[in-house]
PDB file of C-alpha atoms in Angstrom:
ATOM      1  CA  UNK A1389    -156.645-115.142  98.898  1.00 52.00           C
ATOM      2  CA  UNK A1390    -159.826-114.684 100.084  1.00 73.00           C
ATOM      3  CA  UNK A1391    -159.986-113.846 103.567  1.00 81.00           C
ATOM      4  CA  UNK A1392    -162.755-111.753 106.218  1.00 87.00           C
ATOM      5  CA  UNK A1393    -161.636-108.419 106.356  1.00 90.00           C
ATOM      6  CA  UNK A1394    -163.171-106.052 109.924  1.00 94.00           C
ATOM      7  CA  UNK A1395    -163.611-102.883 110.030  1.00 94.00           C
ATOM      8  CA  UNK A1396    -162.695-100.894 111.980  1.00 96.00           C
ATOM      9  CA  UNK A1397    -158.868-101.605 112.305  1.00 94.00           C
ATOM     10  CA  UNK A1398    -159.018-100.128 115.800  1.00 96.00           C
ATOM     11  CA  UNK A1399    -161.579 -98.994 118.159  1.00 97.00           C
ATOM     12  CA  UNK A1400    -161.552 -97.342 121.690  1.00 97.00           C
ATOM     13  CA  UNK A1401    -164.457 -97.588 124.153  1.00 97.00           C
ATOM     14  CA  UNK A1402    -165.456 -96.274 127.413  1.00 97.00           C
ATOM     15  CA  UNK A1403    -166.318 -99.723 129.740  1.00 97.00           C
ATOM     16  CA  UNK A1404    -170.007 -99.866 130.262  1.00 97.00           C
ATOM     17  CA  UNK A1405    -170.678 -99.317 126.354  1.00 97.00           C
ATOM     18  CA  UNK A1406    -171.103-101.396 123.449  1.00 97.00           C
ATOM     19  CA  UNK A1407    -168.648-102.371 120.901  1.00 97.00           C
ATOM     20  CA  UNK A1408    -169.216-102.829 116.977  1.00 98.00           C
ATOM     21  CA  UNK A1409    -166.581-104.527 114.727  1.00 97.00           C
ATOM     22  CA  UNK A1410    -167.420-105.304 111.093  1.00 97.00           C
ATOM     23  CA  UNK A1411    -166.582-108.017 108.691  1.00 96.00           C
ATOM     24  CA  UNK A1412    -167.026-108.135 104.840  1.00 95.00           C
ATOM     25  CA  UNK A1413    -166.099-111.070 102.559  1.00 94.00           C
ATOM     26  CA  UNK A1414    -166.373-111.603  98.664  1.00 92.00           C
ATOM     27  CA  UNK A1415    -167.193-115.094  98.424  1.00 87.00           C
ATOM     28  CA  UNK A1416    -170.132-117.303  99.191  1.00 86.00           C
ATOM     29  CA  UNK A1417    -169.794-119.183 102.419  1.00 86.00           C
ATOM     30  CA  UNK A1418    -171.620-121.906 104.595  1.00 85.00           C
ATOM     31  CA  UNK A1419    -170.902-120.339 108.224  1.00 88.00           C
ATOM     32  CA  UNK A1420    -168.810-117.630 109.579  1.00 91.00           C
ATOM     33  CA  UNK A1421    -166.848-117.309 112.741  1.00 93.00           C
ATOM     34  CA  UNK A1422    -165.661-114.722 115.247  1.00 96.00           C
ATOM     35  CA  UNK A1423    -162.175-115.314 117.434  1.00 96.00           C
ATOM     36  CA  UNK A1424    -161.071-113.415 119.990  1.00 97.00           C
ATOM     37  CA  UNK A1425    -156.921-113.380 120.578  1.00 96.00           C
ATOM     38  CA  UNK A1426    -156.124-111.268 124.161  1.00 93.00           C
ATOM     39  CA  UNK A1427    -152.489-109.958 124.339  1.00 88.00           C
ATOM     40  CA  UNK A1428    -150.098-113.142 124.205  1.00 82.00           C
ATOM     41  CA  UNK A1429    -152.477-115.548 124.030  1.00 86.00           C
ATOM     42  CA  UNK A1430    -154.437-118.118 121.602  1.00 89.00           C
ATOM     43  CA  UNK A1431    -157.017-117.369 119.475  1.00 93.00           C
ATOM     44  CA  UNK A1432    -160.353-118.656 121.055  1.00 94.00           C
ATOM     45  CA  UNK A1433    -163.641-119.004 119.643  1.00 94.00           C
ATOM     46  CA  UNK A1434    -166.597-116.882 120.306  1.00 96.00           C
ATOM     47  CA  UNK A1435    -169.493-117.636 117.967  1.00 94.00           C
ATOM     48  CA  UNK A1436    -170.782-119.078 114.188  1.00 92.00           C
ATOM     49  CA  UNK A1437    -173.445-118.455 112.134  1.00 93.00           C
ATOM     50  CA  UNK A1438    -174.576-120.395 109.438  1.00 91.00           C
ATOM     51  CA  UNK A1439    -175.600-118.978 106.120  1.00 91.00           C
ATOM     52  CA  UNK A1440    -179.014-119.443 106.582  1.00 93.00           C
ATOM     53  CA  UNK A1441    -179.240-117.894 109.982  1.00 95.00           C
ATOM     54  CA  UNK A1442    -179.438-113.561 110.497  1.00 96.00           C
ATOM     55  CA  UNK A1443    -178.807-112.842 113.811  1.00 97.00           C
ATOM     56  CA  UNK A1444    -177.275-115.426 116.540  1.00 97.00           C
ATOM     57  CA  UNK A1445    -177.009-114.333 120.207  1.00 96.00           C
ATOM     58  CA  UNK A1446    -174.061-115.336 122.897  1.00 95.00           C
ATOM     59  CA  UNK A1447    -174.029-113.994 126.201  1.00 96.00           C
ATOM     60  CA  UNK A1448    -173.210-110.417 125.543  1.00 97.00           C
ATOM     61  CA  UNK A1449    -172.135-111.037 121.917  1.00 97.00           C
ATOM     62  CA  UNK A1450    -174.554-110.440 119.128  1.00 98.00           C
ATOM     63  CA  UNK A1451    -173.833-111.578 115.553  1.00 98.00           C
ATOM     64  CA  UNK A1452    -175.656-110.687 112.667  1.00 98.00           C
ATOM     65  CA  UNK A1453    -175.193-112.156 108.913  1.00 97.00           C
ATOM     66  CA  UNK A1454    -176.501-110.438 105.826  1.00 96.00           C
ATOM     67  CA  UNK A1455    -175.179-112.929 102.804  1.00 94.00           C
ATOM     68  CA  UNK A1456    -176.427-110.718  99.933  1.00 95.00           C
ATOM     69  CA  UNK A1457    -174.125-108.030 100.922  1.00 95.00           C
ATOM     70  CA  UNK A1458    -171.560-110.375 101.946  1.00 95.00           C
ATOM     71  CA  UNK A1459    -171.362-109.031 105.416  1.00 96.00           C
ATOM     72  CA  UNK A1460    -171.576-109.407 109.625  1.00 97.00           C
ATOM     73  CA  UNK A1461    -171.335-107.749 111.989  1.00 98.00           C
ATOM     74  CA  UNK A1462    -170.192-108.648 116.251  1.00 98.00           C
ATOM     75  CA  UNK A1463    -171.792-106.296 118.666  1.00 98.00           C
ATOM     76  CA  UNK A1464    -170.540-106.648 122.359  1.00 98.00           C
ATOM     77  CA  UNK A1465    -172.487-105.344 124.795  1.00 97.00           C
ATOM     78  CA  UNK A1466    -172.017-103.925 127.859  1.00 97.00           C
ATOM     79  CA  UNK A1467    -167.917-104.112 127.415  1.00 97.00           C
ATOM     80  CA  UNK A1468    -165.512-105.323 130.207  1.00 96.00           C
ATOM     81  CA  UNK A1469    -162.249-104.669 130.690  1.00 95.00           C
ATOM     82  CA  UNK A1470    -161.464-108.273 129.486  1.00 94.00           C
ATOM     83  CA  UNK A1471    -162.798-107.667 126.335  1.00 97.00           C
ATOM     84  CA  UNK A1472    -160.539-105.710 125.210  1.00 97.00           C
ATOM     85  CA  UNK A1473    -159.007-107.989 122.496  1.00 97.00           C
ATOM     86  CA  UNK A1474    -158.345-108.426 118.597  1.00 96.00           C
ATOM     87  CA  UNK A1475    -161.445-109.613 116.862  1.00 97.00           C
ATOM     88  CA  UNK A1476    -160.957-111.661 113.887  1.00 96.00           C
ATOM     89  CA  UNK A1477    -163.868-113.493 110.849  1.00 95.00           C
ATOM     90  CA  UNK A1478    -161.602-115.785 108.994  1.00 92.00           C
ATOM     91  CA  UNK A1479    -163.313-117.486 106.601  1.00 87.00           C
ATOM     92  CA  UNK A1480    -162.790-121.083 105.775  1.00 81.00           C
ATOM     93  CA  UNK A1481    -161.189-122.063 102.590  1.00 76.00           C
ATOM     94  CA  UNK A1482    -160.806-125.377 100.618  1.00 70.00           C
ATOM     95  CA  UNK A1483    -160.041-128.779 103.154  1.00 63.00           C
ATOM     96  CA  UNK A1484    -160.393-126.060 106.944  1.00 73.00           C
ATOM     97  CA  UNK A1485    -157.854-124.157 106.262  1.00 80.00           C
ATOM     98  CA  UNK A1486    -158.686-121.065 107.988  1.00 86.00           C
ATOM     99  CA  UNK A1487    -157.792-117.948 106.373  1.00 88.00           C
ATOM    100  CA  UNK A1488    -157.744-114.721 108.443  1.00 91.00           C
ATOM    101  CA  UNK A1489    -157.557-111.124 108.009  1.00 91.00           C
ATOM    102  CA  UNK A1490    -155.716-108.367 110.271  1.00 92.00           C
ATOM    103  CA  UNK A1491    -158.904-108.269 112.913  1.00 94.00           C
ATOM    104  CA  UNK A1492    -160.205-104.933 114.944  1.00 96.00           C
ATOM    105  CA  UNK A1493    -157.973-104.301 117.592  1.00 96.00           C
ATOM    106  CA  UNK A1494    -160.528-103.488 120.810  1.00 97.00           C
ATOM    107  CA  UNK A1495    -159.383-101.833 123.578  1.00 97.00           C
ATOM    108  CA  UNK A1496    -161.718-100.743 126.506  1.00 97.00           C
ATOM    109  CA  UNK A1497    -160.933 -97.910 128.954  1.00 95.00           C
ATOM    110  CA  UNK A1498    -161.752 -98.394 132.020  1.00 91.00           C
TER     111      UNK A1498
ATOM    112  CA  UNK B 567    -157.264-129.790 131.725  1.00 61.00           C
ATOM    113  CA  UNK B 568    -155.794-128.103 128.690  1.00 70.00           C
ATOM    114  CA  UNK B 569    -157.124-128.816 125.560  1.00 92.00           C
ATOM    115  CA  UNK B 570    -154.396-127.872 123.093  1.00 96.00           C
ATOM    116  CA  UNK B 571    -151.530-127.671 124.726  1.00 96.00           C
ATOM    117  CA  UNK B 572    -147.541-126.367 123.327  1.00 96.00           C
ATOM    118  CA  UNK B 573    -144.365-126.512 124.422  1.00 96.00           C
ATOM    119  CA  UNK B 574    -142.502-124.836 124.963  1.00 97.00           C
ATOM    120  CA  UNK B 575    -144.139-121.103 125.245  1.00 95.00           C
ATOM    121  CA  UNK B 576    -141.083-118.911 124.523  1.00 96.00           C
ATOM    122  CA  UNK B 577    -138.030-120.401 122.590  1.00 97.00           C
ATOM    123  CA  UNK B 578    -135.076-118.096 122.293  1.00 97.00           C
ATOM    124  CA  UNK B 579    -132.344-119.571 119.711  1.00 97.00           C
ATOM    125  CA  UNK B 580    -129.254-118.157 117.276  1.00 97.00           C
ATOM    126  CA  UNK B 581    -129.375-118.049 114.278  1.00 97.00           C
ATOM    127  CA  UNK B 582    -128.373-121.446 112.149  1.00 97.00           C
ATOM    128  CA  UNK B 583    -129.925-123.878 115.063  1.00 97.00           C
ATOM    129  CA  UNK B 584    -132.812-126.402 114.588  1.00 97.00           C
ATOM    130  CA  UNK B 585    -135.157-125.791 117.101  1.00 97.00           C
ATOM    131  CA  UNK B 586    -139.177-128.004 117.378  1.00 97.00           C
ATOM    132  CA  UNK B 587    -142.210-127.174 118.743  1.00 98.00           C
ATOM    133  CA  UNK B 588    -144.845-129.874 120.168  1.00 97.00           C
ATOM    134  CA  UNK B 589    -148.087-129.686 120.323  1.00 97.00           C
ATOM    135  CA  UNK B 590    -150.598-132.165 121.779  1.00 97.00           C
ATOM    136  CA  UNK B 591    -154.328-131.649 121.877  1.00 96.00           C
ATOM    137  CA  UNK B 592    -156.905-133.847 123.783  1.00 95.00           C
ATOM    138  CA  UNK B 593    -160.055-133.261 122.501  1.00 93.00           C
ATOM    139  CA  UNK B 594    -160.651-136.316 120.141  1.00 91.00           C
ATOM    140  CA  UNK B 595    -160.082-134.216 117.097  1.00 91.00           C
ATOM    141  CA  UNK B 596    -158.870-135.833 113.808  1.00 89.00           C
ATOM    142  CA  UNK B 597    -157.137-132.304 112.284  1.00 91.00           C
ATOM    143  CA  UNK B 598    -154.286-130.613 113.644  1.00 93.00           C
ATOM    144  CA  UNK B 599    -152.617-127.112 112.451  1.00 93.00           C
ATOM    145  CA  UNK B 600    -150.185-125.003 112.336  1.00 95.00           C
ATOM    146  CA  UNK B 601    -150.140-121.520 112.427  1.00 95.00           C
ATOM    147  CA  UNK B 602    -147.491-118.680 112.193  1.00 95.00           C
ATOM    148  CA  UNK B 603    -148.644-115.244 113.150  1.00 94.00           C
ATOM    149  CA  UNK B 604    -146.062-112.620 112.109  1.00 90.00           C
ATOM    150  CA  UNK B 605    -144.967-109.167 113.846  1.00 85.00           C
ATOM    151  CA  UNK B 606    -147.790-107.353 112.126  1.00 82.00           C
ATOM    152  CA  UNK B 607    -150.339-109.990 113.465  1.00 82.00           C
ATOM    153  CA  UNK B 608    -151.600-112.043 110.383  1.00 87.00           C
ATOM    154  CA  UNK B 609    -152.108-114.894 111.315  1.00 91.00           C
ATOM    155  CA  UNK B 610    -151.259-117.901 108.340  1.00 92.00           C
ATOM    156  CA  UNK B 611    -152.006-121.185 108.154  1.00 92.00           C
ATOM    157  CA  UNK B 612    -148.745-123.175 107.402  1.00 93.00           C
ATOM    158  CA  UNK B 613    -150.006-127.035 107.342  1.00 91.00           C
ATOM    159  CA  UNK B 614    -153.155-129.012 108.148  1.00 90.00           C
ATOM    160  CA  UNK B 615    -152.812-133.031 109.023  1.00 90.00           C
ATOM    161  CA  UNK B 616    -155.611-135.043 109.421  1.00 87.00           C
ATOM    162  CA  UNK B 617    -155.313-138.424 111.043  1.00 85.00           C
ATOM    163  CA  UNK B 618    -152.000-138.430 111.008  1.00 83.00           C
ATOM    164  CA  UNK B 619    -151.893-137.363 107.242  1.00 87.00           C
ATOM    165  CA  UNK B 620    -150.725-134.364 105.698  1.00 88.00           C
ATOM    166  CA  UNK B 621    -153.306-132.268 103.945  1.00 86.00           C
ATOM    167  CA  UNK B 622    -152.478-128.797 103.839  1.00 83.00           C
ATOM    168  CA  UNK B 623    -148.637-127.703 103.316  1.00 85.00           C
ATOM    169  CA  UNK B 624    -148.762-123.915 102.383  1.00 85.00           C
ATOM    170  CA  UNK B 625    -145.553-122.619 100.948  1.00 79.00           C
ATOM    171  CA  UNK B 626    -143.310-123.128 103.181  1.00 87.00           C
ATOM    172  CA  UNK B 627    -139.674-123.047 103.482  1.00 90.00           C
ATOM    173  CA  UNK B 628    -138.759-126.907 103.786  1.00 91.00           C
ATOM    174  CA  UNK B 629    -136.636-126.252 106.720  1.00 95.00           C
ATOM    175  CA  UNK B 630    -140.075-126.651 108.273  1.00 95.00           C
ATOM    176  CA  UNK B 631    -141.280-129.751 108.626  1.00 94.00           C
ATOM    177  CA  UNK B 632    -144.128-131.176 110.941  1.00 93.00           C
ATOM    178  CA  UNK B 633    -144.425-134.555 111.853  1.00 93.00           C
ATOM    179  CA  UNK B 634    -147.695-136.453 113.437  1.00 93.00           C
ATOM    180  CA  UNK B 635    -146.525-139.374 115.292  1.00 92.00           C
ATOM    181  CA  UNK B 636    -150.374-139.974 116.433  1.00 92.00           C
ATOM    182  CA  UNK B 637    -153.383-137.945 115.958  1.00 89.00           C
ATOM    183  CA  UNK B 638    -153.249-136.434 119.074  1.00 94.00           C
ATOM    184  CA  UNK B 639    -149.990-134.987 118.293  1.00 95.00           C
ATOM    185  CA  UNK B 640    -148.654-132.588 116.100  1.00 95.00           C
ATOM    186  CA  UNK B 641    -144.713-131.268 116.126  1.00 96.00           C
ATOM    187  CA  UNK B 642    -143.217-128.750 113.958  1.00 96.00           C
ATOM    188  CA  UNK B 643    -138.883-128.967 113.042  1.00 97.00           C
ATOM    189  CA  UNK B 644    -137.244-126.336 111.467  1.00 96.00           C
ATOM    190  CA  UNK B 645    -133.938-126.237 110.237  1.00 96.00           C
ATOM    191  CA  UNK B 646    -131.649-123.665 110.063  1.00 97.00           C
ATOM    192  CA  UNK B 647    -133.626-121.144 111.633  1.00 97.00           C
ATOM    193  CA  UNK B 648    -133.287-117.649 110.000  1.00 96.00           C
ATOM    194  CA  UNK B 649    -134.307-114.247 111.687  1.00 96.00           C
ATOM    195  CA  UNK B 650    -137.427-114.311 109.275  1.00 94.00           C
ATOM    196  CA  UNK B 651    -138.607-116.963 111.516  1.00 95.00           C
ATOM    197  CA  UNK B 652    -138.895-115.149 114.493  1.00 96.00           C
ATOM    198  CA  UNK B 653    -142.871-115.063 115.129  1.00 96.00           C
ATOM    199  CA  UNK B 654    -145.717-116.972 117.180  1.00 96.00           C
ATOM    200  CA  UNK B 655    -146.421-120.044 116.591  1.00 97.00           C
ATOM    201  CA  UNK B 656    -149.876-121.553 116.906  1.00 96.00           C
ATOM    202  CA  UNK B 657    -151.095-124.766 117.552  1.00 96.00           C
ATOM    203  CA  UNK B 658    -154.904-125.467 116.372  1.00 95.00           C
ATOM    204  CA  UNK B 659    -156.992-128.345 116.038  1.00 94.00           C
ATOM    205  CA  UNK B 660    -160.655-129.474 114.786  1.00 91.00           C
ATOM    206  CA  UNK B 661    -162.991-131.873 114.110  1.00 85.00           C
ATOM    207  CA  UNK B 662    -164.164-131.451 110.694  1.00 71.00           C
ATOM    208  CA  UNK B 663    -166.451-134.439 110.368  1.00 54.00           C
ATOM    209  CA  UNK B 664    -168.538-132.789 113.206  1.00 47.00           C
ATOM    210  CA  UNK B 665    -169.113-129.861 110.223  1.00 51.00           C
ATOM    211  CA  UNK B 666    -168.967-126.816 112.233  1.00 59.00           C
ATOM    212  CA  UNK B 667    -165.584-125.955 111.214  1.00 72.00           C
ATOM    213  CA  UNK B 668    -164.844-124.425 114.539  1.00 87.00           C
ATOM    214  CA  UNK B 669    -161.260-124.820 115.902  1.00 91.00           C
ATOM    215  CA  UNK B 670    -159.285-124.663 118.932  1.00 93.00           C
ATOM    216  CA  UNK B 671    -155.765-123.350 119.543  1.00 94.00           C
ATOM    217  CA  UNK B 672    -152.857-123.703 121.555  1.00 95.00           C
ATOM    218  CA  UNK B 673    -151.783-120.569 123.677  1.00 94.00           C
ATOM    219  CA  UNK B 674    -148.311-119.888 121.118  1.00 96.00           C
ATOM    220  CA  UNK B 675    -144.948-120.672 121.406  1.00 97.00           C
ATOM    221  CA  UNK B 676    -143.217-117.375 120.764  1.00 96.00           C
ATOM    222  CA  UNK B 677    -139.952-117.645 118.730  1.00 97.00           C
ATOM    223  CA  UNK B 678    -137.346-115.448 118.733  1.00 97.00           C
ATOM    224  CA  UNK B 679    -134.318-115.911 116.327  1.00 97.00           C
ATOM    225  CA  UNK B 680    -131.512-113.464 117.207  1.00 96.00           C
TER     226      UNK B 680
END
């Protein structure tokens, strides 16, 4: 199956600071998305970038694409304590179907 | 307004019952999904309908089975329930034709087989 997989698996952060999660695929792919899923809720989405785009911004979030080593990257800036979150860059496969890895579980301490 | 929307949000059953989910969204979209995300948290798709047809039926059990009475609806059955069933279940929909792939889910139904 060919899913996103981030990196790390967990990550701990002082509030104020930035956050880095990673995401690394092994197939080619037309766009990529980032969802954010909060403790007992949906998943909700937070930003894509298309192939041919590097770097897309958001508010606080920061996405970066580099397609010849199959790789992104979501920075966060400036973390609240609603951010903390799991992080997820499923990748789409065949007719939408979405398939996602096991995300980077974000927590930020106040 | 709520865009995807499922009821109910936490279903407690025994073991051997046949228990559904609903979902409605009201966005306009033509795709609907379900989801199951599991103790661990993967999250997996389990079927995809689109206008009403089904397009996507992962392997699963067929004690579940969905049914789209409109396109703005999008209910999953299951039979028999088993304690392997006991996860979150996620409502999702999208608007393919629109090509940016980007969908929107329900807040969960969390299911508890005991």
């Amino acid at each position: 199956s060919q899913q996103g997989e981030e990196d790390p698996q967990a990550l701990s952060i002082q509030e104020g600071e930035n956050a880095t999660m990673n995401c690394s695929y092994k197939t080619s792919i037309n766009n990529l998305q980032w969802y954010r899923q909060n403790s007992g809720r949906g998943l909700v989405h937070l930003i894509l970038i298309r192939s041919n785009e590097r770097e897309k911004h958001s508010g606080r979030l920061r996405v970066t694409l580099d397609t010849s080593k199959k790789s992104s990257s979501l920075l966060i800036t400036a973390s609240r304590a609603a951010d903390t979150a799991s992080y997820f860059c499923p990748l789409i496969q065949g007719a939408q179907k979405l398939v996602f890895g096991q995300g980077t579980r974000l927590t930020i301490n106040p | 307004d709520t865009a995807v929307s499922q009821t109910p949000k936490y279903l407690v059953t025994q073991m051997g019952n046949d228990k559904s989910i609903k979902c409605e969204q009201n966005l306009g979209h033509d795709t609907m999904y379900w989801y199951k995300q599991d103790s661990k948290k993967f999250l997996k798709i389990m079927f995809s309908y689109n206008n009403k047809e089904l397009i996507i039926n992962e392997t699963v059990p067929n004690r579940f089975s969905p049914k789209s009475p409109d396109k703005a609806h999008l209910n999953l059955h299951i039979n028999s329930l088993e304690l392997g069933d006991s996860a979150v279940y996620f409502c999702a929909s999208s608007q393919p034709a629109g090509a940016t792939d980007t969908q929107y889910f329900g807040p969960g139904t969390r299911l508890t087989v005991l």
